[in-house]
Coordinates of C-alpha atoms in Angstrom, one line a residue:
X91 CA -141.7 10.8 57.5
X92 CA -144.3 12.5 55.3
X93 CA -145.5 16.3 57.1
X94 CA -148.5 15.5 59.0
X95 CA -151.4 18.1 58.5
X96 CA -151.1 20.2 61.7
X97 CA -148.8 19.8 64.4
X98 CA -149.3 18.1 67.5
X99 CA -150.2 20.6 70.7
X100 CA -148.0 19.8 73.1
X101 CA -148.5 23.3 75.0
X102 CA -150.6 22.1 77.7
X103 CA -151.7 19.3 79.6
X104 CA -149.8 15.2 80.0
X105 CA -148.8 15.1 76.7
X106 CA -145.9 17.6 77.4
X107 CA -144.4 15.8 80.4
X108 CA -144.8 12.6 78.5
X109 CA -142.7 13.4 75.5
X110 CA -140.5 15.5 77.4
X111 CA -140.2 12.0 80.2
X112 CA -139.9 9.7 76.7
X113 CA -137.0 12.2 75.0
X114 CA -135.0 11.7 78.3
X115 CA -135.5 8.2 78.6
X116 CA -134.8 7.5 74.8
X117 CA -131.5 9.8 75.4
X118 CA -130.8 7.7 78.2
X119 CA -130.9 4.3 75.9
X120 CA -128.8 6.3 73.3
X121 CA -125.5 7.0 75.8
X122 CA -127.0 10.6 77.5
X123 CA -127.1 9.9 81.1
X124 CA -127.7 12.9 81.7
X125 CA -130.5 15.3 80.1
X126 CA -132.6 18.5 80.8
X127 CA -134.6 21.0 79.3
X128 CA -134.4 25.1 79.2
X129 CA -135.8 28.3 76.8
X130 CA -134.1 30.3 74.3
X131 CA -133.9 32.6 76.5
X132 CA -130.3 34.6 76.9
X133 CA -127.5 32.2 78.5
X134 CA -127.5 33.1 81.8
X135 CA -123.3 33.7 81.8
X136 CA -123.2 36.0 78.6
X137 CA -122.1 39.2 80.2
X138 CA -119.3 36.9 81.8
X139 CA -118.8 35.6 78.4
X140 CA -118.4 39.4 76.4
X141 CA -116.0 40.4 79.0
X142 CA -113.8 37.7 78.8
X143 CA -114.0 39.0 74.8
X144 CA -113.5 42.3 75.8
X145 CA -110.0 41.4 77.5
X146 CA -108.9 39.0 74.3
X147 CA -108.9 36.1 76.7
X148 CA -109.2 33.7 73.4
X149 CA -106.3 34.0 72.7
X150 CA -106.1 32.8 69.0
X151 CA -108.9 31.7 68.9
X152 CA -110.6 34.8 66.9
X153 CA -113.7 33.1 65.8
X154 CA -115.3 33.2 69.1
X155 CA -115.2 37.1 68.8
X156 CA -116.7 37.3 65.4
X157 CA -119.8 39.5 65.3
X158 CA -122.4 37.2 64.1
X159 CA -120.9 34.3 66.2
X160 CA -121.7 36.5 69.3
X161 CA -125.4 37.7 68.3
X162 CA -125.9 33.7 68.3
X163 CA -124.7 33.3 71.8
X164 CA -126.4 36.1 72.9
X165 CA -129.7 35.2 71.4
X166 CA -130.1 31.0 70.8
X167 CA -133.6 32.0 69.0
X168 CA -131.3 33.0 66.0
X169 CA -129.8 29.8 65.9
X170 CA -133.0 28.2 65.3
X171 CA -136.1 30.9 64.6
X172 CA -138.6 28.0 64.9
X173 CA -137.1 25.8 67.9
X174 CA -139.6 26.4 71.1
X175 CA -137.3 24.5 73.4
X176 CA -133.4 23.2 73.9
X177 CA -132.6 19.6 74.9
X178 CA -129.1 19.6 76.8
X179 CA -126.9 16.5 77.0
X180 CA -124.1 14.8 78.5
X181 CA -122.4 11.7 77.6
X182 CA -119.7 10.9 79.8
X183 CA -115.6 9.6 78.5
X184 CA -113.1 8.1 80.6
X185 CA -111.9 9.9 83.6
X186 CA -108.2 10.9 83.5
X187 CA -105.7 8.3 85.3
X188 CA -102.6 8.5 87.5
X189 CA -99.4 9.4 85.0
X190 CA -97.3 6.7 83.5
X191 CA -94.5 5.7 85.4
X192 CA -92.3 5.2 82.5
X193 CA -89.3 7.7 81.8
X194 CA -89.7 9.7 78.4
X195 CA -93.9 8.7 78.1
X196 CA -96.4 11.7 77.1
X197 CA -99.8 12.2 78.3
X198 CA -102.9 13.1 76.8
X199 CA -106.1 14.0 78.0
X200 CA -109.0 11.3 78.5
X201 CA -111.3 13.1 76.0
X202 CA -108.6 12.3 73.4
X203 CA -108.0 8.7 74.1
X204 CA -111.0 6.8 71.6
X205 CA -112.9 7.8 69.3
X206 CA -113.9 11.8 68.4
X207 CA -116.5 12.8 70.1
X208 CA -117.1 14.5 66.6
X209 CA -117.9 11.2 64.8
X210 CA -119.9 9.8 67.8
X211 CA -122.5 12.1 69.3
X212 CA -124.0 14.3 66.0
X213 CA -125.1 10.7 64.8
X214 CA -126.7 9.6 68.4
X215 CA -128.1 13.2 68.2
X216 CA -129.9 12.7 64.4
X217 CA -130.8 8.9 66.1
X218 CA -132.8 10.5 69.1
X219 CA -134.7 13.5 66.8
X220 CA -135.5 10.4 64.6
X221 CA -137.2 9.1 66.9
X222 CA -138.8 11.6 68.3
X223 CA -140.2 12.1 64.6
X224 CA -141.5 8.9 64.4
X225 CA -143.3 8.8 68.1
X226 CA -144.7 12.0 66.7
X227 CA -145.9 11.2 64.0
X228 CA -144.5 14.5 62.1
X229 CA -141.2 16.4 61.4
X230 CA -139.4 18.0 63.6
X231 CA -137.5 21.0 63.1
X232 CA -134.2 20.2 64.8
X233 CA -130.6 21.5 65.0
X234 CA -128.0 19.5 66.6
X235 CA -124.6 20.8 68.5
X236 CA -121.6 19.0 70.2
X237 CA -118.9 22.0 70.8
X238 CA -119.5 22.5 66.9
X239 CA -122.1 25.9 67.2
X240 CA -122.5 29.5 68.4
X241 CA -123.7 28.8 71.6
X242 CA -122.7 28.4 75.9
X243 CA -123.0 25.1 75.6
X244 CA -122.5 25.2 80.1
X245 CA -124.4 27.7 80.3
X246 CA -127.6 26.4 79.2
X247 CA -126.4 23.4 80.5
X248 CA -126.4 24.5 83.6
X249 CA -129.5 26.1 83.3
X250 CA -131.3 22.6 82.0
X251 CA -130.0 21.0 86.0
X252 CA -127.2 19.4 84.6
X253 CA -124.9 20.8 87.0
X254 CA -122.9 24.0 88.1
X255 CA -119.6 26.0 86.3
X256 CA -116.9 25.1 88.8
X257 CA -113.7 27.1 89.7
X258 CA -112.1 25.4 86.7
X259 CA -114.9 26.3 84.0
X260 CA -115.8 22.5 83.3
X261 CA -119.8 21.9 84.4
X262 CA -119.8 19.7 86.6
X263 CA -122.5 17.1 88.0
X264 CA -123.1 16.5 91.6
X265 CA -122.7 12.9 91.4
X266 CA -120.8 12.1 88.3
X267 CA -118.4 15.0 88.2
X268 CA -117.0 16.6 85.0
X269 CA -115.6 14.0 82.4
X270 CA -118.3 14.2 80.0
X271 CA -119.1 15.8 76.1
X272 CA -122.4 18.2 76.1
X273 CA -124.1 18.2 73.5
X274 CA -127.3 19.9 72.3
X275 CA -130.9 19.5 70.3
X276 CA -132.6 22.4 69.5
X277 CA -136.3 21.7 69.1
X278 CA -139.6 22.9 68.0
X279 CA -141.4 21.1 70.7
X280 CA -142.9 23.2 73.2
X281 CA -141.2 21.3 76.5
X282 CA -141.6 23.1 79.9
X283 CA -138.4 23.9 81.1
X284 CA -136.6 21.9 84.0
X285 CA -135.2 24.1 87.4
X286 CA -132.0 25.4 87.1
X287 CA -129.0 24.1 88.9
X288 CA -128.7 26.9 91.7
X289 CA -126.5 25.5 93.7
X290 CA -122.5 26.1 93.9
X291 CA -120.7 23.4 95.7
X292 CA -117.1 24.7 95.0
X293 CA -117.5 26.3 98.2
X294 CA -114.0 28.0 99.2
X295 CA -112.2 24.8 97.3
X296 CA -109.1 26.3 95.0
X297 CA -107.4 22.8 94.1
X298 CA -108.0 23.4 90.4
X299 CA -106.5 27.1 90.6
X300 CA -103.5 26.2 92.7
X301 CA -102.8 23.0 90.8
X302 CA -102.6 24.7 87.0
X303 CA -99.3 25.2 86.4
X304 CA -99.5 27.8 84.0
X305 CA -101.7 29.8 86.4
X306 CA -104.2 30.5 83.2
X307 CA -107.3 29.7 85.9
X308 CA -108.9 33.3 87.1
X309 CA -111.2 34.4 89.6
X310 CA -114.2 34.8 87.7
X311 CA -114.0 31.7 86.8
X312 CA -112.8 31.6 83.3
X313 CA -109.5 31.2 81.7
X314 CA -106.5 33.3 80.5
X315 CA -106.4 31.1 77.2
X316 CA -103.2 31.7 76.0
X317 CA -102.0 30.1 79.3
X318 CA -103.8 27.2 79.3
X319 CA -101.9 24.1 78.5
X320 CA -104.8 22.5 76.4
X321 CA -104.9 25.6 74.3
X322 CA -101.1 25.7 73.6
X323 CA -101.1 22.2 72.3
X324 CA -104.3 21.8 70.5
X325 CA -105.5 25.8 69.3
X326 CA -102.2 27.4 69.4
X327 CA -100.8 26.6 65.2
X328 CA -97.8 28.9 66.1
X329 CA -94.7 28.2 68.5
X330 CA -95.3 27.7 71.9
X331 CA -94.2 30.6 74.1
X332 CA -90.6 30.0 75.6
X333 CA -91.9 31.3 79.1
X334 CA -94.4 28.8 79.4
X335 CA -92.6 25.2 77.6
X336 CA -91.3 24.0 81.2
X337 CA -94.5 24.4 82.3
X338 CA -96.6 22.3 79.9
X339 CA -95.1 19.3 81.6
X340 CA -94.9 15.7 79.4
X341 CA -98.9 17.0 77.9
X342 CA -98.4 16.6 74.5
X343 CA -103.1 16.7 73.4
X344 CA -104.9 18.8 76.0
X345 CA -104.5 18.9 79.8
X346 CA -106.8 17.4 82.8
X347 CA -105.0 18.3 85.8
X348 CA -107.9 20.9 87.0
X349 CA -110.2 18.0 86.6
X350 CA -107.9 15.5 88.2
X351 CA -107.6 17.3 91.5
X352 CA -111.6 18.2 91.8
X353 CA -112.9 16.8 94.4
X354 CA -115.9 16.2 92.5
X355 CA -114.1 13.6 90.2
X356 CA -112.2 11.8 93.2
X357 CA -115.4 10.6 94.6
X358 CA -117.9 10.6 91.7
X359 CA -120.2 7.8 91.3
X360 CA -118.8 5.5 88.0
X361 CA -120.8 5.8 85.2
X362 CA -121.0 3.3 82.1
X363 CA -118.4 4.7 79.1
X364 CA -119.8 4.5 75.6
X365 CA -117.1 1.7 73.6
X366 CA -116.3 4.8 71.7
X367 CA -114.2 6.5 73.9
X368 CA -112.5 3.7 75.7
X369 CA -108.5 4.2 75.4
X370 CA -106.7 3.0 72.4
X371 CA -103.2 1.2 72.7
X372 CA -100.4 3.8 72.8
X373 CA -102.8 6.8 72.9
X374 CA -102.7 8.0 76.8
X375 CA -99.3 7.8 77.8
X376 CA -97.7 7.6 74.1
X377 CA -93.5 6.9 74.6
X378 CA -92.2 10.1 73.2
X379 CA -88.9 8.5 71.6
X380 CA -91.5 6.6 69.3
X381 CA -94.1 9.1 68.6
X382 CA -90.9 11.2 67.4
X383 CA -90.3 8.7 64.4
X384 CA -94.6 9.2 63.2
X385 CA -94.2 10.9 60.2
X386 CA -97.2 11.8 57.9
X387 CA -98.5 8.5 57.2
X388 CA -97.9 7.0 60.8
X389 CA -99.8 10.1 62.4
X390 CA -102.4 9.9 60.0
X391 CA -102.6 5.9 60.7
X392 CA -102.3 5.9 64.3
X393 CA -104.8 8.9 64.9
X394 CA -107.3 8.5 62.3
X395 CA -111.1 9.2 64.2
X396 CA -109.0 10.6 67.4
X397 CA -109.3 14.3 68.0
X398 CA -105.1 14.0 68.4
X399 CA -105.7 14.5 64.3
X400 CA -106.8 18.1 65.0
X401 CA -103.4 19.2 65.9
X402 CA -101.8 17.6 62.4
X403 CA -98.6 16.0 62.6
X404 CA -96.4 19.5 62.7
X405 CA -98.7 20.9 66.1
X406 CA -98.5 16.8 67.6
X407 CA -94.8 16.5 66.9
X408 CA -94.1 19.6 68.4
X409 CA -95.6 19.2 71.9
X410 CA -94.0 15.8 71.7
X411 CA -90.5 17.4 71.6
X412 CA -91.3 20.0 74.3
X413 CA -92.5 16.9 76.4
X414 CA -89.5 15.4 75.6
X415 CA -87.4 18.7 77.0
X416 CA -89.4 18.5 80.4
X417 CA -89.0 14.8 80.7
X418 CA -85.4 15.1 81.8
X419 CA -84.4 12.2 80.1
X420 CA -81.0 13.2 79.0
X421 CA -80.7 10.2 76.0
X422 CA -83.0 11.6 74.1
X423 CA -80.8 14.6 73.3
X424 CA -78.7 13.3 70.1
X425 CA -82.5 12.3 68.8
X426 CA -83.5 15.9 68.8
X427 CA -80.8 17.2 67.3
X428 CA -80.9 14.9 64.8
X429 CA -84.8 16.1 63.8
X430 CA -82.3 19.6 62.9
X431 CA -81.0 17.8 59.5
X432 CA -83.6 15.4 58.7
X433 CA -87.4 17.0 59.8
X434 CA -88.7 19.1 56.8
X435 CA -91.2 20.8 59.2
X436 CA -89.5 24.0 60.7
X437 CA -92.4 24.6 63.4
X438 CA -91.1 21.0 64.8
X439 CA -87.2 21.9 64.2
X440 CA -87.8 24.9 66.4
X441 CA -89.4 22.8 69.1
X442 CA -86.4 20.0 69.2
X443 CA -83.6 22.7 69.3
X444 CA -85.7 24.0 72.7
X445 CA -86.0 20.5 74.0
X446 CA -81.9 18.9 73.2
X447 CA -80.5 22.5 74.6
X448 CA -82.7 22.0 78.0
X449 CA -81.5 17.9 78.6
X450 CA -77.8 18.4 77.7
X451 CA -76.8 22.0 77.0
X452 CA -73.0 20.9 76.4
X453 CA -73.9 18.8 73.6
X454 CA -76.8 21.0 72.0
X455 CA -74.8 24.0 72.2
X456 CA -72.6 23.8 68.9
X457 CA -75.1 22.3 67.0
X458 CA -77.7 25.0 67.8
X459 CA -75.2 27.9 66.6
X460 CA -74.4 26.1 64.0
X461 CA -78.6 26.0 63.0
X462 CA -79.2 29.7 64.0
X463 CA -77.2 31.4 61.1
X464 CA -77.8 28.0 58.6
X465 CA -81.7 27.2 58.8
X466 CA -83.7 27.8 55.7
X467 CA -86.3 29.1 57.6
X468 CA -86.0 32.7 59.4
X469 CA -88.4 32.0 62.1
X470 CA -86.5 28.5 63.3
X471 CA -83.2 30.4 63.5
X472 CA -85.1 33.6 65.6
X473 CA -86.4 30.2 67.7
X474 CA -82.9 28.8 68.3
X475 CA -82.1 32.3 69.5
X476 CA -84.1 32.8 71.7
X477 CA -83.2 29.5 73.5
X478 CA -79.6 30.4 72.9
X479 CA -80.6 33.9 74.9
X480 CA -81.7 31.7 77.9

């Protein structure tokens, strides 16, 4: 649309509780259940936030330390100097399920089973400024964020009344729980602010701290990162820690057992799930023995628009054979090993020496000191050792 001559005042009067009424409502028709408004001002959790940087709680994750990424959280006007007001979103996926009952099947978590969220919201996002634009009758300066920007995304979502930071860090809605993406649209509209979510209705509830069984849940209510199962199989690009493989379960993309055992998603009202996100065949509860035969052109074929792509082949094929080690399923042994002569990828042949040794030691065993002095690649053979150290 062409620049109008002056902007439209919507400082005082109707005309600011109309727009800001006709934003929700056109949110609404766009997949957003859920919207509110709040300032620029500070994120109400950033001195939680700089501590947990001050302890290296991210883990690996050393962009969220970076200098200018942290003036940006501190201070959204930076992000955009002429927005005036932040729209926060929610669009809500599938809620996790009970686990598969078949022997040797993986699990990944609901976010994961459609669509990325990536290739879904930013358009809906452009779609609802665009309109805004053309009720207007101007531009609008706009900036548009789903997990993608410098900013505390629950935070401000919590300060727009979309809900509280639980126990478990997810933001989560009194009615509708936790299983949904934020998302964000800065503006320069001048929108008056909706009330804060005060309330905390965690109450003395621990389920999500006692359930998580890597413990990586802390009182403050963030998270040890390196401890956290979703980290280890979708941020962590190095070997999984040998302490913490039995622990990780049959996960093989992300984790939901702090969500699954909130109350607040037990009994939360159903809410409509965009086509997007609704599971694709062999996605949630993948059988293991198959997803060990992907190789780059099956994992690109199979994954292609799913977030499980973020992981690549090497990261996805090495949480499968660590699933495969906790799965008990003592068959699947001689498959591992055989990954030792035939899988070019070294990260994965680490992983599948773990997994064969932990089903059936006796048959592992002479094939696994046969790989730790013959590998090509120095860090599989220090791998192998380790698991031949115990």
């Amino acid at each position: 649309l062409p620049q109008a001559p002056r902007r439209l005042n919507l400082h005082h009067g109707s005309g600011n509780m109309d727009i800001k009424q006709e934003l929700k409502a056109e949110a609404g028709r766009l997949g957003f259940p859920f919207a509110g408004v709040t300032s620029l001002d500070p994120p109400p959790h950033l001195d939680t936030f700089e501590a947990w940087i001050a302890a290296g709680r991210q883990a690996g994750m050393g962009y969220l330390a970076d200098p200018l990424s942290r003036q940006k959280r501190a201070d959204p006007r930076s992000v955009l100097p002429a927005a005036k007001s932040i729209l926060s979103l929610a669009m809500p996926y599938a809620p996790s399920g009970p686990p598969a009952v078949e022997p040797a099947t993986g699990r990944v978590a609901s976010y994961a089973w459609g669509t990325d969220y990536h290739d879904v919201i930013p358009a809906r996002l452009t779609q609802l400024a665009d309109r805004i634009e053309a009720r207007l009758g101007c531009q609008v300066a706009r900036r548009a964020y789903t997990d993608t920007g410098p900013i505390l995304e629950r935070s401000l979502a919590q300060r727009a009344g979309l809900g509280w930071q639980g126990k478990n860090t997810c933001l989560i809605h009194p009615q509708s729980g936790s299983y949904f993406f934020l998302a964000e649209l800065f503006l320069d509209l001048d929108l008056e602010p909706d009330e804060p979510f005060r309330s905390d209705h965690c109450g003395t509830c621990r389920r999500c701290i006692e359930a998580c069984p890597t413990s990586c849940i802390r009182e403050d209510r963030t998270l040890d990162s390196a401890r956290c199962i979703s980290y280890q199989t979708i941020e962590n690009k190095e070997p999984i820690p040998h302490a913490l493989r039995p622990q990780l379960g049959n996960w093989v993309f992300g984790c939901d057992i702090c969500q699954q055992v909130c109350p607040w998603n037990r009994f939360a009202h159903e809410t409509p799930i965009e086509e997007s996100f609704q599971a694709r065949p062999g996605v949630p509860a993948p059988r293991l023995l198959d997803e060990l035969r992907l190789d780059a052109h099956g994992f690109n074929q199979k994954f292609r628009l799913s977030p499980v792509r973020r992981t690549k082949r090497r990261g996805y094929l090495r949480n499968v054979c660590i699933a495969l080690g906790n799965a008990g399923h003592e068959a699947a042994a001689p498959h591992l090993l055989n990954l030792l002569d035939t899988e070019p990828e070294g990260f994965i042949r680490g992983a599948a020496a773990w997994a064969a040794y932990r089903l059936d030691p006796g048959i592992a065993l002479p094939r696994l000191e046969q790989a730790a002095g013959s590998d090509p690649d120095p860090l599989v053979r220090e791998d192998i050792r380790i698991t031949l150290a115990g």
